[in-house]
Structures are given as C-alpha cells and as structure tokens.
mmCIF file of C-alpha atoms in Angstrom:
data_model
loop_
_atom_site.group_PDB
_atom_site.id
_atom_site.type_symbol
_atom_site.label_atom_id
_atom_site.label_comp_id
_atom_site.label_asym_id
_atom_site.label_seq_id
_atom_site.Cartn_x
_atom_site.Cartn_y
_atom_site.Cartn_z
ATOM 1 C CA UNK C 297 17.582 28.409 -4.150
ATOM 2 C CA UNK C 298 16.644 24.622 -4.228
ATOM 3 C CA UNK C 299 19.106 22.237 -2.800
ATOM 4 C CA UNK C 300 17.136 19.063 -2.471
ATOM 5 C CA UNK C 301 14.216 17.408 -4.322
ATOM 6 C CA UNK C 302 12.031 15.171 -2.336
ATOM 7 C CA UNK C 303 9.962 12.645 -4.185
ATOM 8 C CA UNK C 304 7.017 10.670 -3.402
ATOM 9 C CA UNK C 305 7.524 6.986 -4.776
ATOM 10 C CA UNK C 306 4.079 5.415 -6.058
ATOM 11 C CA UNK C 307 2.752 7.536 -8.918
ATOM 12 C CA UNK C 308 5.740 9.698 -9.201
ATOM 13 C CA UNK C 309 9.223 7.840 -9.863
ATOM 14 C CA UNK C 310 7.185 4.816 -10.976
ATOM 15 C CA UNK C 311 3.434 3.743 -11.055
ATOM 16 C CA UNK C 312 2.462 1.061 -8.792
ATOM 17 C CA UNK C 313 -1.116 2.127 -8.597
ATOM 18 C CA UNK C 314 -2.483 -0.834 -10.290
ATOM 19 C CA UNK C 315 -0.600 -3.167 -8.140
ATOM 20 C CA UNK C 316 -2.096 -1.535 -5.169
ATOM 21 C CA UNK C 317 -5.599 -1.844 -6.925
ATOM 22 C CA UNK C 318 -5.124 -5.469 -7.495
ATOM 23 C CA UNK C 319 -3.845 -6.112 -4.000
ATOM 24 C CA UNK C 320 -6.666 -4.237 -2.084
ATOM 25 C CA UNK C 321 -9.261 -5.690 -4.697
ATOM 26 C CA UNK C 322 -7.938 -9.276 -3.741
ATOM 27 C CA UNK C 323 -8.483 -8.782 -0.162
ATOM 28 C CA UNK C 324 -11.717 -6.918 -0.602
ATOM 29 C CA UNK C 325 -13.174 -9.607 -2.812
ATOM 30 C CA UNK C 326 -12.319 -12.344 -0.068
ATOM 31 C CA UNK C 327 -14.742 -10.495 2.040
ATOM 32 C CA UNK C 328 -17.278 -9.400 -0.656
ATOM 33 C CA UNK C 329 -16.381 -5.813 -0.077
ATOM 34 C CA UNK C 330 -17.010 -3.519 -3.145
ATOM 35 C CA UNK C 331 -13.671 -1.759 -4.181
ATOM 36 C CA UNK C 332 -13.285 0.304 -7.436
ATOM 37 C CA UNK C 333 -10.692 2.144 -9.092
ATOM 38 C CA UNK C 334 -11.955 5.368 -7.778
ATOM 39 C CA UNK C 335 -11.678 4.029 -4.417
ATOM 40 C CA UNK C 336 -8.186 3.119 -4.964
ATOM 41 C CA UNK C 337 -7.481 6.630 -6.323
ATOM 42 C CA UNK C 338 -8.540 8.203 -2.999
ATOM 43 C CA UNK C 339 -6.100 6.050 -1.277
ATOM 44 C CA UNK C 340 -2.954 7.660 -2.621
ATOM 45 C CA UNK C 341 -0.478 8.692 -0.064
ATOM 46 C CA UNK C 342 -2.224 7.043 2.868
ATOM 47 C CA UNK C 343 -0.760 4.563 4.880
ATOM 48 C CA UNK C 344 -1.702 0.765 4.608
ATOM 49 C CA UNK C 345 -3.379 0.646 8.047
ATOM 50 C CA UNK C 346 -5.293 3.858 7.381
ATOM 51 C CA UNK C 347 -6.074 2.401 3.858
ATOM 52 C CA UNK C 348 -7.670 -0.640 5.442
ATOM 53 C CA UNK C 349 -9.655 1.333 7.823
ATOM 54 C CA UNK C 350 -11.167 3.548 4.981
ATOM 55 C CA UNK C 351 -12.027 0.499 2.941
ATOM 56 C CA UNK C 352 -13.780 -1.056 5.804
ATOM 57 C CA UNK C 353 -15.319 1.974 7.256
ATOM 58 C CA UNK C 354 -17.134 2.372 3.969
ATOM 59 C CA UNK C 355 -19.275 -0.695 4.520
ATOM 60 C CA UNK C 356 -20.861 0.814 7.670
ATOM 61 C CA UNK C 357 -19.980 -2.145 9.571
ATOM 62 C CA UNK C 358 -17.960 -2.399 12.881
ATOM 63 C CA UNK C 359 -14.553 -4.198 12.794
ATOM 64 C CA UNK C 360 -12.331 -4.842 15.500
ATOM 65 C CA UNK C 361 -8.485 -3.748 15.313
ATOM 66 C CA UNK C 362 -7.587 -7.336 14.926
ATOM 67 C CA UNK C 363 -9.512 -7.919 11.819
ATOM 68 C CA UNK C 364 -8.396 -4.363 10.203
ATOM 69 C CA UNK C 365 -4.753 -5.553 10.779
ATOM 70 C CA UNK C 366 -5.338 -8.841 9.237
ATOM 71 C CA UNK C 367 -7.106 -7.160 6.354
ATOM 72 C CA UNK C 368 -3.920 -4.894 5.923
ATOM 73 C CA UNK C 369 -1.817 -7.873 6.315
ATOM 74 C CA UNK C 370 -3.218 -10.010 3.549
ATOM 75 C CA UNK C 371 -3.234 -6.951 1.216
ATOM 76 C CA UNK C 372 0.503 -6.654 1.701
ATOM 77 C CA UNK C 373 1.442 -10.288 1.339
ATOM 78 C CA UNK C 374 -0.571 -10.361 -1.958
ATOM 79 C CA UNK C 375 1.232 -6.970 -2.993
ATOM 80 C CA UNK C 376 4.698 -8.330 -2.165
ATOM 81 C CA UNK C 377 3.980 -11.191 -4.757
ATOM 82 C CA UNK C 378 3.181 -8.508 -7.300
ATOM 83 C CA UNK C 379 6.422 -6.583 -6.424
ATOM 84 C CA UNK C 380 8.643 -9.496 -6.970
ATOM 85 C CA UNK C 381 8.194 -8.882 -10.849
ATOM 86 C CA UNK C 382 9.345 -5.167 -10.762
ATOM 87 C CA UNK C 383 12.537 -4.300 -12.406
ATOM 88 C CA UNK C 384 14.536 -1.267 -13.673
ATOM 89 C CA UNK C 385 12.288 -1.324 -16.964
ATOM 90 C CA UNK C 386 9.379 0.083 -14.619
ATOM 91 C CA UNK C 387 10.956 3.382 -14.196
ATOM 92 C CA UNK C 388 10.814 5.482 -17.306
ATOM 93 C CA UNK C 389 14.429 6.050 -18.872
ATOM 94 C CA UNK C 390 13.446 9.833 -18.762
ATOM 95 C CA UNK C 391 13.156 9.858 -15.117
ATOM 96 C CA UNK C 392 16.589 8.433 -14.595
ATOM 97 C CA UNK C 393 17.900 11.022 -16.919
ATOM 98 C CA UNK C 394 16.212 13.619 -15.024
ATOM 99 C CA UNK C 395 17.622 12.555 -11.605
ATOM 100 C CA UNK C 396 21.037 12.267 -13.082
ATOM 101 C CA UNK C 397 20.805 15.902 -14.225
ATOM 102 C CA UNK C 398 19.656 16.943 -10.660
ATOM 103 C CA UNK C 399 22.555 15.059 -9.313
ATOM 104 C CA UNK C 400 24.979 16.733 -11.779
ATOM 105 C CA UNK C 401 23.667 20.029 -10.396
ATOM 106 C CA UNK C 402 24.559 19.148 -6.832
ATOM 107 C CA UNK C 403 20.897 18.653 -5.883
ATOM 108 C CA UNK C 404 20.333 16.307 -2.998
ATOM 109 C CA UNK C 405 17.665 13.478 -3.777
ATOM 110 C CA UNK C 406 15.299 12.037 -1.192
ATOM 111 C CA UNK C 407 12.186 9.766 -1.268
ATOM 112 C CA UNK C 408 9.627 10.256 1.336
ATOM 113 C CA UNK C 409 7.022 7.616 0.909
ATOM 114 C CA UNK C 410 4.223 6.137 2.974
ATOM 115 C CA UNK C 411 5.087 2.743 1.780
ATOM 116 C CA UNK C 412 6.804 0.172 3.998
ATOM 117 C CA UNK C 413 7.986 -1.729 0.959
ATOM 118 C CA UNK C 414 9.983 1.301 -0.452
ATOM 119 C CA UNK C 415 13.208 -0.223 0.122
ATOM 120 C CA UNK C 416 12.241 -3.187 -1.869
ATOM 121 C CA UNK C 417 10.852 -1.227 -4.658
ATOM 122 C CA UNK C 418 14.010 1.118 -4.988
ATOM 123 C CA UNK C 419 16.223 -1.942 -5.030
ATOM 124 C CA UNK C 420 14.134 -3.914 -7.531
ATOM 125 C CA UNK C 421 13.931 -1.109 -9.781
ATOM 126 C CA UNK C 422 17.782 -0.298 -9.235
ATOM 127 C CA UNK C 423 17.129 3.566 -8.423
ATOM 128 C CA UNK C 424 18.733 3.150 -4.885
ATOM 129 C CA UNK C 425 22.163 4.328 -6.093
ATOM 130 C CA UNK C 426 20.790 7.662 -6.862
ATOM 131 C CA UNK C 427 19.212 8.407 -3.610
ATOM 132 C CA UNK C 428 20.619 10.208 -0.745
ATOM 133 C CA UNK C 429 18.033 9.663 1.844
ATOM 134 C CA UNK C 430 15.020 7.491 2.157
ATOM 135 C CA UNK C 431 12.165 8.055 4.600
ATOM 136 C CA UNK C 432 9.528 5.386 4.404
ATOM 137 C CA UNK C 433 6.336 4.201 6.552
ATOM 138 C CA UNK C 434 8.369 2.341 8.930
ATOM 139 C CA UNK C 435 10.145 5.597 10.096
ATOM 140 C CA UNK C 436 7.258 7.919 10.818
ATOM 141 C CA UNK C 437 4.344 7.729 13.113
ATOM 142 C CA UNK C 438 1.938 10.256 11.422
ATOM 143 C CA UNK C 439 0.640 9.753 7.880
ATOM 144 C CA UNK C 440 0.490 12.452 5.359
ATOM 145 C CA UNK C 441 -0.927 15.078 5.169
ATOM 146 C CA UNK C 442 0.925 15.335 8.528
ATOM 147 C CA UNK C 443 4.391 16.916 7.375
ATOM 148 C CA UNK C 444 6.372 14.471 9.699
ATOM 149 C CA UNK C 445 7.716 12.570 6.634
ATOM 150 C CA UNK C 446 8.973 15.610 4.618
ATOM 151 C CA UNK C 447 10.314 17.315 7.857
ATOM 152 C CA UNK C 448 12.372 13.996 8.529
ATOM 153 C CA UNK C 449 13.703 13.998 5.225
ATOM 154 C CA UNK C 450 15.142 17.549 5.404
ATOM 155 C CA UNK C 451 16.648 16.931 8.685
ATOM 156 C CA UNK C 452 18.360 13.807 7.438
ATOM 157 C CA UNK C 453 19.448 15.672 4.224
ATOM 158 C CA UNK C 454 20.533 18.507 6.689
ATOM 159 C CA UNK C 455 18.769 21.180 4.473
ATOM 160 C CA UNK C 456 16.416 23.839 5.397
ATOM 161 C CA UNK C 457 12.820 23.315 4.278
ATOM 162 C CA UNK C 458 12.514 26.427 2.367
ATOM 163 C CA UNK C 459 15.321 24.971 0.018
ATOM 164 C CA UNK C 460 13.493 21.693 -0.593
ATOM 165 C CA UNK C 461 10.900 21.092 -3.353
ATOM 166 C CA UNK C 462 8.449 18.084 -3.093
ATOM 167 C CA UNK C 463 7.151 16.297 -6.154
ATOM 168 C CA UNK C 464 3.842 14.541 -5.082
ATOM 169 C CA UNK C 465 0.873 13.095 -6.894
ATOM 170 C CA UNK C 466 -1.664 12.996 -4.137
ATOM 171 C CA UNK C 467 -3.604 15.834 -2.439
ATOM 172 C CA UNK C 468 -2.596 14.725 0.890
ATOM 173 C CA UNK C 469 1.186 14.619 -0.226
ATOM 174 C CA UNK C 470 0.831 18.206 -1.485
ATOM 175 C CA UNK C 471 -0.868 19.336 1.829
ATOM 176 C CA UNK C 472 1.795 17.568 3.673
ATOM 177 C CA UNK C 473 4.502 19.526 1.811
ATOM 178 C CA UNK C 474 2.683 22.631 2.367
ATOM 179 C CA UNK C 475 2.466 22.166 6.104
ATOM 180 C CA UNK C 476 6.251 21.408 5.998
ATOM 181 C CA UNK C 477 6.803 24.990 4.550
ATOM 182 C CA UNK C 478 8.363 23.379 1.482
ATOM 183 C CA UNK C 479 7.804 24.474 -2.368
ATOM 184 C CA UNK C 480 5.871 21.699 -4.361
ATOM 185 C CA UNK C 481 5.087 20.368 -7.617
ATOM 186 C CA UNK C 482 2.158 18.107 -8.630
ATOM 187 C CA UNK C 483 2.029 15.169 -10.946
ATOM 188 C CA UNK C 484 -1.057 14.228 -12.564
ATOM 189 C CA UNK C 485 -4.247 15.981 -14.006
ATOM 190 C CA UNK C 486 -4.460 19.700 -13.445
ATOM 191 C CA UNK C 487 -8.163 19.425 -12.411
ATOM 192 C CA UNK C 488 -6.865 17.176 -9.357
ATOM 193 C CA UNK C 489 -4.532 19.967 -8.258
ATOM 194 C CA UNK C 490 -6.413 23.115 -9.075
ATOM 195 C CA UNK C 491 -4.300 25.179 -6.238
ATOM 196 C CA UNK C 492 -1.039 24.194 -7.322
ATOM 197 C CA UNK C 493 1.208 26.350 -9.449
ATOM 198 C CA UNK C 494 3.316 23.716 -10.982
ATOM 199 C CA UNK C 495 1.589 20.580 -12.341
ATOM 200 C CA UNK C 496 3.101 18.069 -14.643
ATOM 201 C CA UNK C 497 1.005 15.286 -16.101
ATOM 202 C CA UNK C 498 3.948 13.045 -15.410
ATOM 203 C CA UNK C 499 7.507 13.397 -14.269
ATOM 204 C CA UNK C 500 9.100 12.063 -17.612
ATOM 205 C CA UNK C 501 8.130 15.526 -19.173
ATOM 206 C CA UNK C 502 9.740 17.650 -16.485
ATOM 207 C CA UNK C 503 13.131 19.201 -16.998
ATOM 208 C CA UNK C 504 15.615 19.682 -14.140
ATOM 209 C CA UNK C 505 15.654 23.452 -14.716
ATOM 210 C CA UNK C 506 11.950 23.548 -14.451
ATOM 211 C CA UNK C 507 12.019 21.781 -11.022
ATOM 212 C CA UNK C 508 14.505 23.910 -9.163
ATOM 213 C CA UNK C 509 13.346 27.285 -10.694
ATOM 214 C CA UNK C 510 11.215 28.644 -7.764
#
C-alpha cells in the first residue's frame, strides 16, 4: 500500500523548463556556444554543475573547473531573476486539488528535486504548505540517476521505499526511482518513457486513485 508520493518539481508540479532554457541560452550566448531546446531537454533532472559540464563538453574544448563554476553561477543568477516572477498561478489548479486529495487520504507528500532553488520556487508558488518533506540539491552529494535523493526523502518521511511512489518527468529521475526500489510514474510523452508502466501526459490529468493504486 502506497503511503507517500514523492514529486519531482521542475516539469512535474510546475513547468520551469523554459526558464531553464532561457537562462542556459543566456550564458551560452555570452560565450558563443550553441544551445538548443533539444539540449535543454537532455538536461532535465541533472544538477546545475553537471549541466554546465555537459554543455561545455559538447564544444570539444577544455575548460578549467573555475570556468565551469562561473558558467553555472551566471546561469543561476539569470535564472533567479526569472524566478522572481513566479506565482501560485504557475501551478495548475488541478494539481493543487490532486495534492489535497492525497493529503485527505493520509498520503505523505515530498518533493525531491535536483534544483538548489526548490525552496524559493515552492514559496513563490505557495505550495510549501502542502509539503511534508523537501529534499533539494543542497542536501545531496550525488545527482540522479543515483537514488540518494529519493532514499533521503523516504528516510525523512520515515516510510519504507516499497511504500513510496515517485512521479518524475526525466529518464534519469525514473532510473533513480528504480534504483531506490520505489514505484514510479512518468510525466510526458509515452515515447520518451517506453519502459514505464504508468505514464501521464501531464500531472493535471492524473487522479489520486490512479497514483496510489499499485
């Protein structure tokens, strides 16, 4: 029986995908590095530092760690200005209803996000009051697909991994959930998640019963 739902944040509870794209595109343009929407899609679920390395590695040039760190810092600085415009209207009403339904069924709610900006995002969108546990990028050493972030969420919730279901939109997030020994649901196009049993095009169309029935 499912006792906890662990949500990814970006691309699941709300879409900040285009904000990430604009921020990475901004810093890439400063250094005349090509960066496309497809490139941005491949970075879903990956930590900021790892994203910077992946973008720079694609150029074939060698960059020192200081440059990679500065590249990531500039991206985050620009991204922060974009986040300032977030509000509760950026979360679909159907998602709030879904979370309330889960809470009404005594299901614990956690967010496990690679983002180091997760606290700011959930406060700006006013969903912090629904969350029992938040594990973000500042609390983990290893990035997805390592299961560390989900295992920490389960530990903090004090719920066994086999009683947790993860809702993710990225392949690395799904793999992290699999490695953690948890059940999982994918958000997005079915073709992007061919080996996942339950896939919803978007979280807003899912029901509480569909999520916890495993």
